[in-house]
Amino acid sequence: MNKQIIYPGTFDPITNGHIDIIERALLLFDRVIIAVAADSKKNARKFDSNTRISLIREVFIDNPNVKVQEISGLLVDFAKSVGVNIILRGLRAVSDFEYEFQLANMNKHLAPQIETLFLTASEKYTYISASMVKEVAALGGDISALVPKAVAKALTLSNYCP
Ligand code: ADP
């Protein structure tokens, strides 16, 4: 059986914490489908969806078991459309739990057949969030240990031409 899981998120931008979750999921599943949230008027993003997707594709260029797709509608509708009924999310700290629990239960309400599976962040990545990385980069801090090279380059460039 081809076991697949969907990892949804904004990935603005992808960090080493996300990558760790994806690599660990690949030990349990045959394929990880990364579902990247489309651009939204309500939530401003640092990078548009094309850039967020390209950066993820660049990271996993050699791994045919990672697929990247943009989603604009409900996650459960996307899951149904690709025939996958497991959603992956990461938990870094207790502070993530409340939101993640609410999200998982809302998705369960909308589509009872879909399960959410959580992987806890590896200890060395618990403090990494995309928003914190953006802030450190904007202030000129060293982000080389927090994100892949392509992302570090994109963040540096975007800080010169915001
Ligand atoms: P969203 O905007 O939907 O929260 P993100 O792109 O910020 O999406 O994150 C996607 C998922 O990855 C979330 O479940 C988030 O908790 C998890 N995540 C983010 N950073 C890390 C990390 N450093 N370690 C483990 N999981 C993480």
PDB file of C-alpha atoms and ligand atoms in Angstrom:
ATOM      1  CA  MET A   1       0.000   0.000   0.000  1.00  0.00           C
ATOM      2  CA  ASN A   2       1.204   3.471  -0.838  1.00  0.00           C
ATOM      3  CA  LYS A   3       0.984   5.384   2.446  1.00  0.00           C
ATOM      4  CA  GLN A   4       0.710   9.126   1.974  1.00  0.00           C
ATOM      5  CA  ILE A   5       0.370  12.057   4.352  1.00  0.00           C
ATOM      6  CA  ILE A   6      -0.372  15.741   3.774  1.00  0.00           C
ATOM      7  CA  TYR A   7       1.755  18.349   5.561  1.00  0.00           C
ATOM      8  CA  PRO A   8      -0.087  21.671   5.301  1.00  0.00           C
ATOM      9  CA  GLY A   9       1.268  25.072   6.258  1.00  0.00           C
ATOM     10  CA  THR A  10       2.233  28.523   5.171  1.00  0.00           C
ATOM     11  CA  PHE A  11       5.955  27.749   4.934  1.00  0.00           C
ATOM     12  CA  ASP A  12       6.803  31.463   4.820  1.00  0.00           C
ATOM     13  CA  PRO A  13       9.565  30.370   4.415  1.00  0.00           C
ATOM     14  CA  ILE A  14      10.405  26.694   4.975  1.00  0.00           C
ATOM     15  CA  THR A  15      12.802  26.235   7.917  1.00  0.00           C
ATOM     16  CA  ASN A  16      15.038  23.433   9.161  1.00  0.00           C
ATOM     17  CA  GLY A  17      12.280  22.637  11.684  1.00  0.00           C
ATOM     18  CA  HIS A  18       9.791  21.926   8.877  1.00  0.00           C
ATOM     19  CA  ILE A  19      12.417  19.914   6.996  1.00  0.00           C
ATOM     20  CA  ASP A  20      13.104  17.764  10.055  1.00  0.00           C
ATOM     21  CA  ILE A  21       9.382  16.972  10.396  1.00  0.00           C
ATOM     22  CA  ILE A  22       9.178  16.069   6.672  1.00  0.00           C
ATOM     23  CA  GLU A  23      12.257  13.835   6.796  1.00  0.00           C
ATOM     24  CA  ARG A  24      10.941  12.005   9.853  1.00  0.00           C
ATOM     25  CA  ALA A  25       7.522  11.576   8.238  1.00  0.00           C
ATOM     26  CA  LEU A  26       9.245  10.002   5.223  1.00  0.00           C
ATOM     27  CA  LEU A  27      10.465   7.211   7.520  1.00  0.00           C
ATOM     28  CA  LEU A  28       6.827   6.403   8.293  1.00  0.00           C
ATOM     29  CA  PHE A  29       5.095   7.197   4.998  1.00  0.00           C
ATOM     30  CA  ASP A  30       5.907   6.526   1.343  1.00  0.00           C
ATOM     31  CA  ARG A  31       5.074  10.041   0.282  1.00  0.00           C
ATOM     32  CA  VAL A  32       4.651  13.460   1.917  1.00  0.00           C
ATOM     33  CA  ILE A  33       2.483  15.975   0.088  1.00  0.00           C
ATOM     34  CA  ILE A  34       3.366  19.479   1.228  1.00  0.00           C
ATOM     35  CA  ALA A  35       0.258  21.636   0.903  1.00  0.00           C
ATOM     36  CA  VAL A  36       1.296  25.267   0.736  1.00  0.00           C
ATOM     37  CA  ALA A  37      -1.304  27.887   1.655  1.00  0.00           C
ATOM     38  CA  ALA A  38      -2.073  30.219  -1.245  1.00  0.00           C
ATOM     39  CA  ASP A  39      -1.564  33.970  -0.943  1.00  0.00           C
ATOM     40  CA  SER A  40      -4.188  35.675   1.137  1.00  0.00           C
ATOM     41  CA  LYS A  41      -5.332  39.294   1.294  1.00  0.00           C
ATOM     42  CA  LYS A  42      -6.049  38.895   5.002  1.00  0.00           C
ATOM     43  CA  ASN A  43      -2.707  37.415   6.048  1.00  0.00           C
ATOM     44  CA  ALA A  44       0.277  39.206   4.573  1.00  0.00           C
ATOM     45  CA  ARG A  45       3.175  36.895   3.770  1.00  0.00           C
ATOM     46  CA  LYS A  46       6.849  37.693   3.320  1.00  0.00           C
ATOM     47  CA  PHE A  47       7.057  35.531   0.179  1.00  0.00           C
ATOM     48  CA  ASP A  48       4.332  34.916  -2.385  1.00  0.00           C
ATOM     49  CA  SER A  49       3.166  31.342  -2.864  1.00  0.00           C
ATOM     50  CA  ASN A  50       5.256  30.800  -6.021  1.00  0.00           C
ATOM     51  CA  THR A  51       8.422  31.684  -4.135  1.00  0.00           C
ATOM     52  CA  ARG A  52       7.456  29.632  -1.051  1.00  0.00           C
ATOM     53  CA  ILE A  53       6.778  26.637  -3.316  1.00  0.00           C
ATOM     54  CA  SER A  54       9.987  27.061  -5.363  1.00  0.00           C
ATOM     55  CA  LEU A  55      12.079  27.193  -2.194  1.00  0.00           C
ATOM     56  CA  ILE A  56      10.520  23.938  -0.919  1.00  0.00           C
ATOM     57  CA  ARG A  57      10.991  22.265  -4.326  1.00  0.00           C
ATOM     58  CA  GLU A  58      14.633  23.309  -4.339  1.00  0.00           C
ATOM     59  CA  VAL A  59      15.178  21.663  -0.934  1.00  0.00           C
ATOM     60  CA  PHE A  60      13.597  18.373  -2.023  1.00  0.00           C
ATOM     61  CA  ILE A  61      14.732  18.389  -5.649  1.00  0.00           C
ATOM     62  CA  ASP A  62      16.327  14.943  -5.287  1.00  0.00           C
ATOM     63  CA  ASN A  63      13.444  13.351  -3.416  1.00  0.00           C
ATOM     64  CA  PRO A  64      10.607  12.085  -5.626  1.00  0.00           C
ATOM     65  CA  ASN A  65       8.638  11.114  -2.500  1.00  0.00           C
ATOM     66  CA  VAL A  66       8.011  14.746  -1.619  1.00  0.00           C
ATOM     67  CA  LYS A  67       5.318  16.508  -3.621  1.00  0.00           C
ATOM     68  CA  VAL A  68       4.528  20.199  -3.263  1.00  0.00           C
ATOM     69  CA  GLN A  69       1.128  21.650  -4.094  1.00  0.00           C
ATOM     70  CA  GLU A  70      -0.602  24.956  -3.498  1.00  0.00           C
ATOM     71  CA  ILE A  71      -3.970  24.945  -1.766  1.00  0.00           C
ATOM     72  CA  SER A  72      -6.473  27.752  -1.697  1.00  0.00           C
ATOM     73  CA  GLY A  73      -9.619  26.121  -0.366  1.00  0.00           C
ATOM     74  CA  LEU A  74     -10.382  23.999   2.668  1.00  0.00           C
ATOM     75  CA  LEU A  75      -7.646  21.559   3.634  1.00  0.00           C
ATOM     76  CA  VAL A  76     -10.157  18.715   4.042  1.00  0.00           C
ATOM     77  CA  ASP A  77     -11.422  19.293   0.492  1.00  0.00           C
ATOM     78  CA  PHE A  78      -7.859  19.142  -0.803  1.00  0.00           C
ATOM     79  CA  ALA A  79      -7.288  15.925   1.181  1.00  0.00           C
ATOM     80  CA  LYS A  80     -10.415  14.367  -0.335  1.00  0.00           C
ATOM     81  CA  SER A  81      -9.393  15.471  -3.831  1.00  0.00           C
ATOM     82  CA  VAL A  82      -6.034  13.686  -3.593  1.00  0.00           C
ATOM     83  CA  GLY A  83      -7.486  10.686  -1.741  1.00  0.00           C
ATOM     84  CA  VAL A  84      -5.333  11.079   1.383  1.00  0.00           C
ATOM     85  CA  ASN A  85      -6.887  11.017   4.843  1.00  0.00           C
ATOM     86  CA  ILE A  86      -3.985  11.804   7.155  1.00  0.00           C
ATOM     87  CA  ILE A  87      -2.783  15.319   7.964  1.00  0.00           C
ATOM     88  CA  LEU A  88       0.599  15.972   9.548  1.00  0.00           C
ATOM     89  CA  ARG A  89       1.345  18.846  11.901  1.00  0.00           C
ATOM     90  CA  GLY A  90       4.294  19.667  14.120  1.00  0.00           C
ATOM     91  CA  LEU A  91       4.219  20.554  17.802  1.00  0.00           C
ATOM     92  CA  ARG A  92       7.019  22.647  19.227  1.00  0.00           C
ATOM     93  CA  ALA A  93       5.711  23.645  22.624  1.00  0.00           C
ATOM     94  CA  VAL A  94       2.611  23.723  24.777  1.00  0.00           C
ATOM     95  CA  SER A  95       1.823  27.075  23.176  1.00  0.00           C
ATOM     96  CA  ASP A  96       1.284  25.323  19.805  1.00  0.00           C
ATOM     97  CA  PHE A  97      -1.086  22.804  21.327  1.00  0.00           C
ATOM     98  CA  GLU A  98      -4.194  24.921  21.816  1.00  0.00           C
ATOM     99  CA  TYR A  99      -4.308  26.114  18.199  1.00  0.00           C
ATOM    100  CA  GLU A 100      -3.355  22.726  16.760  1.00  0.00           C
ATOM    101  CA  PHE A 101      -5.972  20.940  18.887  1.00  0.00           C
ATOM    102  CA  GLN A 102      -8.667  23.360  17.719  1.00  0.00           C
ATOM    103  CA  LEU A 103      -7.589  23.003  14.083  1.00  0.00           C
ATOM    104  CA  ALA A 104      -7.533  19.202  14.270  1.00  0.00           C
ATOM    105  CA  ASN A 105     -10.998  19.114  15.831  1.00  0.00           C
ATOM    106  CA  MET A 106     -12.402  21.534  13.267  1.00  0.00           C
ATOM    107  CA  ASN A 107     -11.041  19.365  10.457  1.00  0.00           C
ATOM    108  CA  LYS A 108     -12.500  16.302  12.206  1.00  0.00           C
ATOM    109  CA  HIS A 109     -15.859  18.065  12.368  1.00  0.00           C
ATOM    110  CA  LEU A 110     -15.705  18.925   8.659  1.00  0.00           C
ATOM    111  CA  ALA A 111     -14.438  15.497   7.567  1.00  0.00           C
ATOM    112  CA  PRO A 112     -14.637  12.769  10.256  1.00  0.00           C
ATOM    113  CA  GLN A 113     -12.651  10.293   8.140  1.00  0.00           C
ATOM    114  CA  ILE A 114      -9.562  12.514   8.168  1.00  0.00           C
ATOM    115  CA  GLU A 115      -7.086  12.107  11.020  1.00  0.00           C
ATOM    116  CA  THR A 116      -4.421  14.572  12.168  1.00  0.00           C
ATOM    117  CA  LEU A 117      -1.106  13.102  13.211  1.00  0.00           C
ATOM    118  CA  PHE A 118       1.411  15.109  15.255  1.00  0.00           C
ATOM    119  CA  LEU A 119       5.178  14.824  15.357  1.00  0.00           C
ATOM    120  CA  THR A 120       6.916  16.674  18.158  1.00  0.00           C
ATOM    121  CA  ALA A 121       9.738  18.960  17.110  1.00  0.00           C
ATOM    122  CA  SER A 122      13.248  17.616  17.535  1.00  0.00           C
ATOM    123  CA  GLU A 123      14.809  19.274  20.557  1.00  0.00           C
ATOM    124  CA  LYS A 124      17.320  21.283  18.503  1.00  0.00           C
ATOM    125  CA  TYR A 125      14.547  22.799  16.368  1.00  0.00           C
ATOM    126  CA  THR A 126      11.957  23.612  19.024  1.00  0.00           C
ATOM    127  CA  TYR A 127      12.869  27.305  19.035  1.00  0.00           C
ATOM    128  CA  ILE A 128      12.676  27.756  15.256  1.00  0.00           C
ATOM    129  CA  SER A 129       9.644  29.422  13.721  1.00  0.00           C
ATOM    130  CA  ALA A 130       9.386  31.039  10.310  1.00  0.00           C
ATOM    131  CA  SER A 131       8.345  34.332  11.890  1.00  0.00           C
ATOM    132  CA  MET A 132      11.309  34.396  14.278  1.00  0.00           C
ATOM    133  CA  VAL A 133      13.706  33.550  11.419  1.00  0.00           C
ATOM    134  CA  LYS A 134      12.300  36.466   9.372  1.00  0.00           C
ATOM    135  CA  GLU A 135      12.748  38.821  12.291  1.00  0.00           C
ATOM    136  CA  VAL A 136      16.351  37.753  12.939  1.00  0.00           C
ATOM    137  CA  ALA A 137      17.153  38.024   9.205  1.00  0.00           C
ATOM    138  CA  ALA A 138      15.604  41.495   8.982  1.00  0.00           C
ATOM    139  CA  LEU A 139      17.834  42.638  11.840  1.00  0.00           C
ATOM    140  CA  GLY A 140      20.942  41.226  10.178  1.00  0.00           C
ATOM    141  CA  GLY A 141      21.356  38.146  12.400  1.00  0.00           C
ATOM    142  CA  ASP A 142      22.926  34.872  11.271  1.00  0.00           C
ATOM    143  CA  ILE A 143      20.220  32.457  10.129  1.00  0.00           C
ATOM    144  CA  SER A 144      22.498  29.958   8.387  1.00  0.00           C
ATOM    145  CA  ALA A 145      21.819  27.207  10.952  1.00  0.00           C
ATOM    146  CA  LEU A 146      18.062  27.760  10.897  1.00  0.00           C
ATOM    147  CA  VAL A 147      17.099  27.519   7.225  1.00  0.00           C
ATOM    148  CA  PRO A 148      18.431  25.906   4.043  1.00  0.00           C
ATOM    149  CA  LYS A 149      20.920  27.917   1.957  1.00  0.00           C
ATOM    150  CA  ALA A 150      18.363  28.901  -0.703  1.00  0.00           C
ATOM    151  CA  VAL A 151      16.054  30.342   1.948  1.00  0.00           C
ATOM    152  CA  ALA A 152      18.850  32.269   3.657  1.00  0.00           C
ATOM    153  CA  LYS A 153      19.747  33.778   0.279  1.00  0.00           C
ATOM    154  CA  ALA A 154      16.115  34.683  -0.495  1.00  0.00           C
ATOM    155  CA  LEU A 155      15.706  36.327   2.915  1.00  0.00           C
ATOM    156  CA  THR A 156      18.909  38.317   2.537  1.00  0.00           C
ATOM    157  CA  LEU A 157      17.877  39.523  -0.934  1.00  0.00           C
ATOM    158  CA  SER A 158      14.357  40.418   0.197  1.00  0.00           C
ATOM    159  CA  ASN A 159      15.752  42.509   3.024  1.00  0.00           C
ATOM    160  CA  TYR A 160      17.650  44.623   0.504  1.00  0.00           C
ATOM    161  CA  CYS A 161      14.536  45.151  -1.607  1.00  0.00           C
ATOM    162  CA  PRO A 162      11.530  44.763   0.735  1.00  0.00           C
TER     163      PRO A 162
HETATM  164  P1  ADP B   1       0.841  27.464   9.799  1.00  0.00           P
HETATM  165  O1  ADP B   1       0.883  28.850   9.295  1.00  0.00           O
HETATM  166  O2  ADP B   1      -0.277  26.637   9.245  1.00  0.00           O
HETATM  167  O3  ADP B   1       0.980  27.300  11.306  1.00  0.00           O
HETATM  168  P2  ADP B   1       3.622  26.859   9.377  1.00  0.00           P
HETATM  169  O4  ADP B   1       4.204  26.892   8.029  1.00  0.00           O
HETATM  170  O5  ADP B   1       4.057  27.924  10.327  1.00  0.00           O
HETATM  171  O6  ADP B   1       2.088  26.788   9.131  1.00  0.00           O
HETATM  172  O7  ADP B   1       3.911  25.450  10.070  1.00  0.00           O
HETATM  173  C1  ADP B   1       3.387  24.252   9.578  1.00  0.00           C
HETATM  174  C2  ADP B   1       3.428  23.219  10.676  1.00  0.00           C
HETATM  175  O8  ADP B   1       4.778  22.961  11.040  1.00  0.00           O
HETATM  176  C3  ADP B   1       2.716  23.596  11.972  1.00  0.00           C
HETATM  177  O9  ADP B   1       2.092  22.440  12.509  1.00  0.00           O
HETATM  178  C4  ADP B   1       3.828  24.048  12.862  1.00  0.00           C
HETATM  179  O10 ADP B   1       3.523  23.857  14.238  1.00  0.00           O
HETATM  180  C5  ADP B   1       4.941  23.109  12.420  1.00  0.00           C
HETATM  181  N1  ADP B   1       6.271  23.655  12.691  1.00  0.00           N
HETATM  182  C6  ADP B   1       6.735  24.899  12.429  1.00  0.00           C
HETATM  183  N2  ADP B   1       8.012  25.048  12.822  1.00  0.00           N
HETATM  184  C7  ADP B   1       8.373  23.859  13.376  1.00  0.00           C
HETATM  185  C8  ADP B   1       9.567  23.368  13.999  1.00  0.00           C
HETATM  186  N3  ADP B   1      10.617  24.140  14.206  1.00  0.00           N
HETATM  187  N4  ADP B   1       9.574  22.076  14.427  1.00  0.00           N
HETATM  188  C9  ADP B   1       8.474  21.310  14.271  1.00  0.00           C
HETATM  189  N5  ADP B   1       7.317  21.712  13.712  1.00  0.00           N
HETATM  190  C10 ADP B   1       7.263  22.965  13.273  1.00  0.00           C
END
